[in-house]
Tab-separated table of C-alpha atoms and ligand atoms in Angstrom:
chain	number	residue	atom	x	y	z
A	692	MET	CA	-11.697	9.730	-9.610
A	693	SER	CA	-14.163	6.774	-10.099
A	694	LEU	CA	-12.628	3.788	-8.144
A	695	PRO	CA	-12.323	0.511	-9.962
A	696	LEU	CA	-13.951	-2.051	-7.659
A	697	VAL	CA	-13.273	-5.662	-6.955
A	698	ASP	CA	-15.815	-8.035	-5.045
A	699	LEU	CA	-14.262	-11.233	-3.861
A	700	HIS	CA	-17.252	-12.370	-1.859
A	701	CYS	CA	-20.821	-12.707	-3.321
A	702	HIS	CA	-23.186	-15.582	-3.279
A	703	ILE	CA	-24.996	-16.090	-6.668
A	704	GLU	CA	-28.417	-16.825	-4.901
A	705	GLY	CA	-27.603	-14.155	-2.393
A	706	ALA	CA	-27.596	-11.716	-5.428
A	707	ALA	CA	-31.161	-12.111	-5.997
A	708	ASP	CA	-33.517	-9.464	-4.910
A	709	PRO	CA	-37.102	-9.942	-3.904
A	710	ALA	CA	-38.650	-8.836	-7.205
A	711	PHE	CA	-36.450	-11.372	-9.017
A	712	VAL	CA	-37.295	-14.213	-6.878
A	713	ARG	CA	-41.137	-13.390	-6.804
A	714	ALA	CA	-40.840	-13.415	-10.722
A	715	CYS	CA	-38.964	-16.710	-10.714
A	716	ALA	CA	-41.707	-18.176	-8.364
A	717	ARG	CA	-44.701	-17.064	-10.492
A	718	ARG	CA	-42.923	-18.361	-13.449
A	719	ASN	CA	-41.833	-21.533	-12.084
A	720	ARG	CA	-45.290	-21.885	-10.066
A	721	VAL	CA	-43.608	-22.176	-6.909
A	722	THR	CA	-45.440	-20.963	-3.616
A	723	LEU	CA	-42.969	-19.131	-1.372
A	724	PRO	CA	-43.372	-19.651	2.353
A	725	ASP	CA	-44.894	-17.007	4.418
A	726	GLY	CA	-42.683	-14.579	6.285
A	727	LEU	CA	-39.934	-14.297	3.445
A	728	PHE	CA	-40.429	-10.746	3.119
A	729	ARG	CA	-40.671	-7.697	5.590
A	730	ALA	CA	-43.874	-5.443	5.192
A	731	ASP	CA	-41.706	-3.014	3.103
A	732	GLY	CA	-40.979	-5.959	0.536
A	733	ALA	CA	-37.465	-6.399	1.612
A	734	TRP	CA	-35.841	-9.766	2.606
A	735	ALA	CA	-36.794	-10.634	6.112
A	736	CYS	CA	-33.607	-11.609	8.107
A	737	ASN	CA	-33.114	-10.810	11.657
A	738	ASP	CA	-30.160	-12.882	12.607
A	739	PHE	CA	-27.709	-15.394	10.941
A	740	LEU	CA	-29.703	-18.534	11.158
A	741	HIS	CA	-32.905	-16.686	10.162
A	742	PHE	CA	-30.902	-15.191	7.131
A	743	LEU	CA	-29.815	-18.829	6.038
A	744	ARG	CA	-33.424	-20.032	6.317
A	745	THR	CA	-34.715	-17.169	4.190
A	746	TYR	CA	-31.826	-17.681	1.678
A	747	GLU	CA	-32.608	-21.428	1.421
A	748	SER	CA	-36.506	-20.634	0.880
A	749	ALA	CA	-35.622	-18.224	-1.815
A	750	CYS	CA	-33.365	-20.865	-3.560
A	751	THR	CA	-36.442	-23.125	-4.195
A	752	ALA	CA	-37.811	-20.386	-6.729
A	753	ILE	CA	-34.701	-20.193	-8.694
A	754	ARG	CA	-35.035	-23.428	-10.833
A	755	THR	CA	-34.186	-23.090	-14.542
A	756	ALA	CA	-31.007	-22.476	-16.583
A	757	ARG	CA	-32.745	-19.058	-17.693
A	758	ASP	CA	-33.160	-18.033	-13.996
A	759	TYR	CA	-29.494	-18.680	-13.166
A	760	ALA	CA	-28.444	-16.951	-16.508
A	761	ASP	CA	-30.480	-13.851	-15.734
A	762	LEU	CA	-29.198	-13.883	-12.057
A	763	THR	CA	-25.656	-13.950	-13.090
A	764	TYR	CA	-26.065	-11.380	-15.837
A	765	GLY	CA	-28.074	-9.009	-13.287
A	766	TYR	CA	-25.200	-9.344	-10.757
A	767	PHE	CA	-22.381	-8.719	-13.064
A	768	SER	CA	-23.759	-6.015	-15.195
A	769	ARG	CA	-25.376	-4.080	-12.288
A	770	ALA	CA	-22.206	-4.119	-10.454
A	771	ALA	CA	-20.098	-3.260	-13.562
A	772	ALA	CA	-22.364	-0.194	-13.976
A	773	ARG	CA	-21.321	0.789	-10.524
A	774	GLY	CA	-17.451	0.367	-11.149
A	775	LEU	CA	-16.828	-3.432	-10.719
A	776	ILE	CA	-13.796	-4.629	-12.800
A	777	TYR	CA	-13.752	-8.013	-11.225
A	778	GLY	CA	-15.981	-10.191	-9.186
A	779	GLU	CA	-16.138	-13.841	-8.030
A	780	LEU	CA	-19.403	-15.474	-7.392
A	781	PHE	CA	-19.913	-18.408	-4.895
A	782	ILE	CA	-21.860	-21.059	-6.581
A	783	SER	CA	-23.546	-24.190	-5.231
A	784	SER	CA	-24.188	-27.428	-6.795
A	785	VAL	CA	-26.726	-28.420	-4.175
A	786	HIS	CA	-29.418	-25.868	-5.018
A	787	PRO	CA	-29.552	-26.510	-8.773
A	788	ALA	CA	-29.509	-30.275	-8.114
A	789	GLU	CA	-32.376	-29.843	-5.571
A	790	VAL	CA	-34.558	-28.284	-8.482
A	791	GLY	CA	-33.507	-30.660	-11.134
A	792	LEU	CA	-30.749	-28.719	-12.925
A	793	SER	CA	-27.653	-30.730	-13.670
A	794	TYR	CA	-24.303	-29.231	-12.695
A	795	PRO	CA	-23.087	-29.103	-16.371
A	796	ASP	CA	-26.397	-27.340	-17.406
A	797	PHE	CA	-26.157	-24.983	-14.606
A	798	LEU	CA	-22.380	-24.086	-15.480
A	799	ASP	CA	-23.533	-23.471	-19.006
A	800	ALA	CA	-26.130	-21.082	-17.718
A	801	ILE	CA	-24.060	-18.924	-15.533
A	802	GLU	CA	-21.300	-18.938	-18.069
A	803	ASP	CA	-24.037	-17.542	-20.438
A	804	GLY	CA	-25.129	-14.845	-18.203
A	805	TYR	CA	-21.510	-14.106	-17.256
A	806	GLN	CA	-20.321	-13.807	-21.033
A	807	ARG	CA	-23.327	-11.450	-21.782
A	808	ALA	CA	-22.445	-9.091	-19.070
A	809	ARG	CA	-18.695	-9.303	-19.899
A	810	THR	CA	-19.331	-8.518	-23.532
A	811	GLU	CA	-21.398	-5.401	-22.527
A	812	THR	CA	-19.285	-4.074	-19.844
A	813	GLY	CA	-15.788	-5.470	-20.043
A	814	VAL	CA	-16.249	-6.881	-16.428
A	815	GLU	CA	-14.052	-9.830	-15.499
A	816	GLY	CA	-15.365	-12.734	-13.222
A	817	ARG	CA	-14.798	-16.115	-12.021
A	818	PHE	CA	-16.803	-18.777	-9.777
A	819	ILE	CA	-16.138	-20.534	-6.573
A	820	LEU	CA	-17.919	-23.937	-6.193
A	821	THR	CA	-18.981	-23.863	-2.615
A	822	ALA	CA	-19.973	-26.654	-0.056
A	823	ILE	CA	-22.549	-25.773	2.400
A	824	ARG	CA	-21.043	-26.682	5.877
A	825	HIS	CA	-24.235	-27.731	7.683
A	826	LEU	CA	-25.017	-30.369	5.097
A	827	GLY	CA	-22.029	-32.183	6.353
A	828	PRO	CA	-18.741	-33.498	5.122
A	829	GLY	CA	-20.499	-36.233	2.922
A	830	ARG	CA	-22.131	-33.568	0.712
A	831	ALA	CA	-18.930	-31.434	0.779
A	832	GLY	CA	-17.000	-34.301	-0.661
A	833	GLN	CA	-19.623	-34.761	-3.320
A	834	THR	CA	-19.459	-31.350	-4.398
A	835	ALA	CA	-15.672	-31.397	-4.498
A	836	GLN	CA	-15.857	-34.487	-6.724
A	837	LEU	CA	-18.008	-32.643	-9.147
A	838	ALA	CA	-15.109	-30.190	-9.660
A	839	HIS	CA	-13.068	-33.166	-10.577
A	840	LYS	CA	-15.623	-34.597	-13.002
A	841	HIS	CA	-16.550	-31.367	-14.777
A	842	PRO	CA	-13.674	-28.969	-14.756
A	843	HIS	CA	-14.505	-25.566	-16.101
A	844	ARG	CA	-12.080	-22.699	-17.042
A	845	LEU	CA	-14.341	-20.081	-15.208
A	846	VAL	CA	-14.572	-22.272	-11.826
A	847	THR	CA	-11.271	-21.647	-10.225
A	848	GLY	CA	-12.197	-21.865	-6.627
A	849	PHE	CA	-13.552	-24.079	-3.889
A	850	GLY	CA	-15.087	-22.727	-0.887
A	851	MET	CA	-17.372	-23.444	2.147
A	852	ALA	CA	-20.342	-21.244	3.315
A	853	GLY	CA	-23.142	-22.250	5.610
A	854	ASP	CA	-23.563	-22.564	9.312
A	855	GLU	CA	-20.209	-22.099	10.920
A	856	ASN	CA	-21.311	-23.601	14.302
A	857	GLN	CA	-21.760	-27.016	12.534
A	858	PHE	CA	-19.146	-29.599	12.452
A	859	ALA	CA	-15.344	-28.997	12.612
A	860	PRO	CA	-12.983	-27.766	9.772
A	861	LYS	CA	-11.022	-31.053	10.132
A	862	ASP	CA	-14.220	-32.920	9.059
A	863	PHE	CA	-13.897	-31.275	5.603
A	864	ALA	CA	-10.219	-31.963	5.245
A	865	ARG	CA	-10.952	-34.806	2.553
A	866	ALA	CA	-13.508	-32.526	0.559
A	867	PHE	CA	-10.683	-29.724	0.437
A	868	ALA	CA	-8.070	-32.080	-0.537
A	869	ILE	CA	-10.247	-33.312	-3.593
A	870	ALA	CA	-10.830	-29.606	-4.540
A	871	ARG	CA	-7.010	-28.818	-4.169
A	872	ASP	CA	-6.268	-31.846	-6.184
A	873	ALA	CA	-8.659	-30.576	-8.931
A	874	GLY	CA	-6.493	-27.377	-9.179
A	875	LEU	CA	-8.857	-25.152	-7.222
A	876	GLN	CA	-7.803	-22.421	-4.939
A	877	LEU	CA	-9.385	-22.548	-1.462
A	878	THR	CA	-11.485	-20.143	0.565
A	879	VAL	CA	-13.591	-20.971	3.705
A	880	HIS	CA	-16.182	-18.917	5.572
A	881	ALA	CA	-14.733	-18.561	9.216
A	882	GLY	CA	-14.646	-15.903	11.947
A	883	GLU	CA	-17.997	-14.550	10.743
A	884	VAL	CA	-20.368	-15.497	13.708
A	885	CYS	CA	-17.527	-17.679	15.563
A	886	GLY	CA	-14.582	-16.553	17.305
A	887	PRO	CA	-10.857	-16.754	16.260
A	888	HIS	CA	-10.707	-20.453	17.099
A	889	SER	CA	-12.964	-21.038	14.144
A	890	VAL	CA	-10.342	-19.248	11.787
A	891	ARG	CA	-7.426	-21.027	13.425
A	892	ALA	CA	-8.980	-24.582	13.001
A	893	CYS	CA	-9.598	-23.644	9.255
A	894	LEU	CA	-6.130	-22.613	8.642
A	895	ASP	CA	-4.706	-25.687	10.384
A	896	ALA	CA	-7.101	-28.191	8.892
A	897	LEU	CA	-7.945	-26.865	5.417
A	898	ARG	CA	-4.913	-24.486	4.552
A	899	PRO	CA	-7.005	-22.057	2.381
A	900	ALA	CA	-5.499	-19.130	0.641
A	901	ARG	CA	-8.336	-16.800	1.802
A	902	ILE	CA	-10.860	-16.719	4.671
A	903	GLY	CA	-14.350	-15.544	4.023
A	904	HIS	CA	-15.139	-12.848	6.550
A	905	GLY	CA	-12.532	-13.593	9.227
A	906	VAL	CA	-13.083	-10.580	11.048
A	907	GLN	CA	-13.352	-12.258	14.529
A	908	ALA	CA	-9.679	-13.056	14.246
A	909	ILE	CA	-9.014	-9.480	15.642
A	910	GLN	CA	-9.902	-10.878	19.086
A	911	ASP	CA	-6.491	-12.937	19.007
A	912	ALA	CA	-3.190	-10.873	18.126
A	913	ALA	CA	-1.321	-13.999	17.491
A	914	LEU	CA	-3.796	-15.185	14.892
A	915	VAL	CA	-3.710	-11.647	13.087
A	916	THR	CA	0.090	-11.959	13.115
A	917	ARG	CA	-0.381	-15.410	11.560
A	918	LEU	CA	-2.761	-14.220	8.663
A	919	ALA	CA	-0.459	-11.330	7.976
A	920	ASP	CA	2.757	-13.752	7.882
A	921	GLU	CA	1.239	-16.333	5.883
A	922	GLY	CA	-0.415	-13.909	3.407
A	923	VAL	CA	-4.025	-15.156	3.899
A	924	ALA	CA	-6.470	-12.664	2.546
A	925	LEU	CA	-9.769	-11.868	4.248
A	926	GLU	CA	-12.917	-11.200	2.338
A	927	VAL	CA	-14.461	-8.744	4.626
A	928	CYS	CA	-18.180	-7.707	4.108
A	929	PRO	CA	-18.919	-5.096	6.651
A	930	GLY	CA	-22.575	-4.396	5.497
A	931	SER	CA	-23.297	-8.045	5.929
A	932	ASN	CA	-21.853	-7.998	9.371
A	933	ILE	CA	-23.807	-5.036	10.375
A	934	ALA	CA	-27.249	-6.580	8.944
A	935	LEU	CA	-26.534	-9.859	10.760
A	936	GLY	CA	-25.789	-8.192	13.988
A	937	VAL	CA	-22.088	-8.793	14.163
A	938	TYR	CA	-21.060	-5.144	14.435
A	939	ASP	CA	-23.320	-2.005	14.906
A	940	SER	CA	-21.557	0.132	12.279
A	941	TYR	CA	-18.945	0.244	9.566
A	942	GLU	CA	-16.667	2.212	11.923
A	943	ALA	CA	-16.957	-0.711	14.407
A	944	SER	CA	-15.573	-3.320	11.801
A	945	PRO	CA	-12.001	-4.356	12.590
A	946	LEU	CA	-11.282	-3.888	8.671
A	947	ALA	CA	-8.758	-0.905	9.323
A	948	ARG	CA	-7.053	-2.574	12.298
A	949	LEU	CA	-6.648	-5.719	10.482
A	950	ARG	CA	-5.066	-3.755	7.502
A	951	ALA	CA	-2.927	-1.846	9.740
A	952	ALA	CA	-1.651	-5.078	11.090
A	953	GLY	CA	-0.515	-6.167	7.647
A	954	VAL	CA	-3.479	-8.564	6.672
A	955	ARG	CA	-4.475	-8.445	3.127
A	956	VAL	CA	-8.171	-7.227	3.197
A	957	ALA	CA	-10.548	-7.566	0.119
A	958	LEU	CA	-14.064	-6.301	0.171
A	959	GLY	CA	-17.257	-8.473	-0.570
A	960	ALA	CA	-21.262	-7.674	-0.861
A	961	ASP	CA	-21.894	-11.129	0.381
A	962	ASP	CA	-25.650	-11.181	-0.349
A	963	PRO	CA	-26.457	-7.688	-1.471
A	964	PRO	CA	-30.064	-7.134	-1.467
A	965	TYR	CA	-30.519	-9.131	1.726
A	966	PHE	CA	-28.124	-6.715	3.417
A	967	HIS	CA	-29.352	-3.461	1.761
A	968	THR	CA	-25.901	-2.904	-0.044
A	969	ASP	CA	-23.750	-3.539	-3.111
A	970	ILE	CA	-20.108	-3.603	-3.589
A	971	ALA	CA	-19.993	0.175	-4.579
A	972	ASN	CA	-21.947	1.040	-1.313
A	973	GLU	CA	-19.240	-1.104	0.580
A	974	TYR	CA	-16.345	0.693	-0.953
A	975	ALA	CA	-18.083	4.041	-0.276
A	976	ARG	CA	-19.026	3.355	3.439
A	977	VAL	CA	-15.545	1.861	4.203
A	978	GLN	CA	-13.933	4.885	2.695
A	979	GLN	CA	-16.094	7.254	4.755
A	980	ALA	CA	-16.003	5.283	8.114
A	981	PHE	CA	-12.115	5.007	8.127
A	982	GLY	CA	-11.275	8.428	6.245
A	983	TYR	CA	-9.439	6.609	3.733
A	984	ASP	CA	-8.131	8.392	0.676
A	985	ASP	CA	-8.671	7.263	-2.995
A	986	ALA	CA	-5.074	5.706	-2.854
A	987	SER	CA	-6.104	3.506	0.137
A	988	MET	CA	-9.193	2.175	-1.550
A	989	LEU	CA	-7.165	1.415	-4.816
A	990	ALA	CA	-4.686	-0.557	-2.383
A	991	ILE	CA	-7.806	-2.522	-1.217
A	992	SER	CA	-8.560	-3.232	-4.846
A	993	ARG	CA	-4.956	-4.128	-5.532
A	994	ASP	CA	-4.687	-6.588	-2.563
A	995	ALA	CA	-7.966	-8.138	-3.807
A	996	ILE	CA	-6.550	-8.739	-7.161
A	997	ALA	CA	-3.558	-9.984	-5.659
A	998	ALA	CA	-5.535	-12.646	-3.753
A	999	ALA	CA	-8.108	-13.260	-6.690
A	1000	PHE	CA	-8.679	-16.941	-8.074
A	1001	CYS	CA	-7.642	-15.998	-11.596
A	1002	ASP	CA	-4.756	-16.819	-13.987
A	1003	PRO	CA	-1.598	-14.751	-14.042
A	1004	THR	CA	-2.501	-12.944	-17.463
A	1005	THR	CA	-5.893	-11.953	-16.094
A	1006	ARG	CA	-4.175	-10.690	-12.897
A	1007	THR	CA	-1.604	-8.684	-14.797
A	1008	ALA	CA	-4.503	-7.105	-16.861
A	1009	LEU	CA	-6.432	-6.191	-13.947
A	1010	LEU	CA	-3.534	-4.682	-12.005
A	1011	GLN	CA	-2.942	-2.600	-15.111
A	1012	ARG	CA	-6.522	-1.235	-14.931
A	1013	LEU	CA	-5.913	-0.241	-11.330
A	1014	ASP	CA	-2.582	1.350	-12.150
A	1015	GLU	CA	-4.469	3.286	-15.053
A	1016	ALA	CA	-6.936	4.534	-12.557
A	1017	ALA	CA	-4.265	5.817	-10.262
A	1018	LEU	CA	-2.707	8.081	-12.998
B	632	ADE	N1	-24.419	-18.206	2.820
B	632	ADE	C1	-24.880	-17.163	2.032
B	632	ADE	N2	-24.265	-16.102	2.635
B	632	ADE	C2	-23.398	-16.513	3.674
B	632	ADE	C3	-22.884	-16.033	4.781
B	632	ADE	N3	-22.824	-14.511	5.111
B	632	ADE	N4	-22.416	-16.837	5.805
B	632	ADE	C4	-22.523	-18.199	5.761
B	632	ADE	N5	-23.052	-18.851	4.642
B	632	ADE	C5	-23.787	-17.921	3.709
B	633	ZN	ZN1	-20.584	-15.321	2.352
């Protein structure tokens, strides 16, 4: 059986491979800083903070509507060819603004790329407008305001990525209240590089429906029970965790223990070329590491669709595709 895949956690600029960014840099006459690539041409990132710096440098080359349309098309079409039926991309308004692309023009570009991929492959997708934590609550509030000012049918979520060590979740309560008021569903990166306290503080202050990563919750049994009881889904990205040194192997990821405790777990590729993975590889490696049968992998896709930031009609249609795959 070829498994229908769902990716609930992928960053748009994080889907850019070195060849794409080098081509953008040439086209846009941007000089990339030294040290961005390893000797073999792959992205250089030794640890979490180094990764964030590399990512932000790469963003300076991605500048035009065409760049963003091609990037979005590339992500959805490549992943669909590998079995993706539904994907959500984290988008930032900050990176386009820094290169002079307005938020409405940026939205038009990514919609164009997505629609081309959807027409060709039938893949379904949505976008999550994402604040960058280390830029602080003021910028996060401005990002949330954009959602109010420019509502878009494909932008259905609001999230926060960036350096989890900076600021406290309660500092972002206003930004998340604005986003909630704009009708967006909420997710926050937490428990990726910080411990369970980080996840708990997000749940208390921001009340998200999902947590990006959240794997460090495993260190606190009461928190795991809370995630299960409150139905908060985790977007787990084991390949990313391994690349950034959080775990040594797929087997060491707490994914299976979280699922066994009743926590809803979805998979994500996070920043696929940075972490030498894609969503199909994540499914395959998780299946192999935990000895899951195809029905268990379908159950992961089902949990992901249940937690997806889409409308009820789309959700029903996607669940039907999963049911058909199970026949
Ligand atoms: N931005 C892009 N990928 C990220 C990650 N894994 N954690 C935090 N911020 C990010
Ligand atoms: Zn992420």
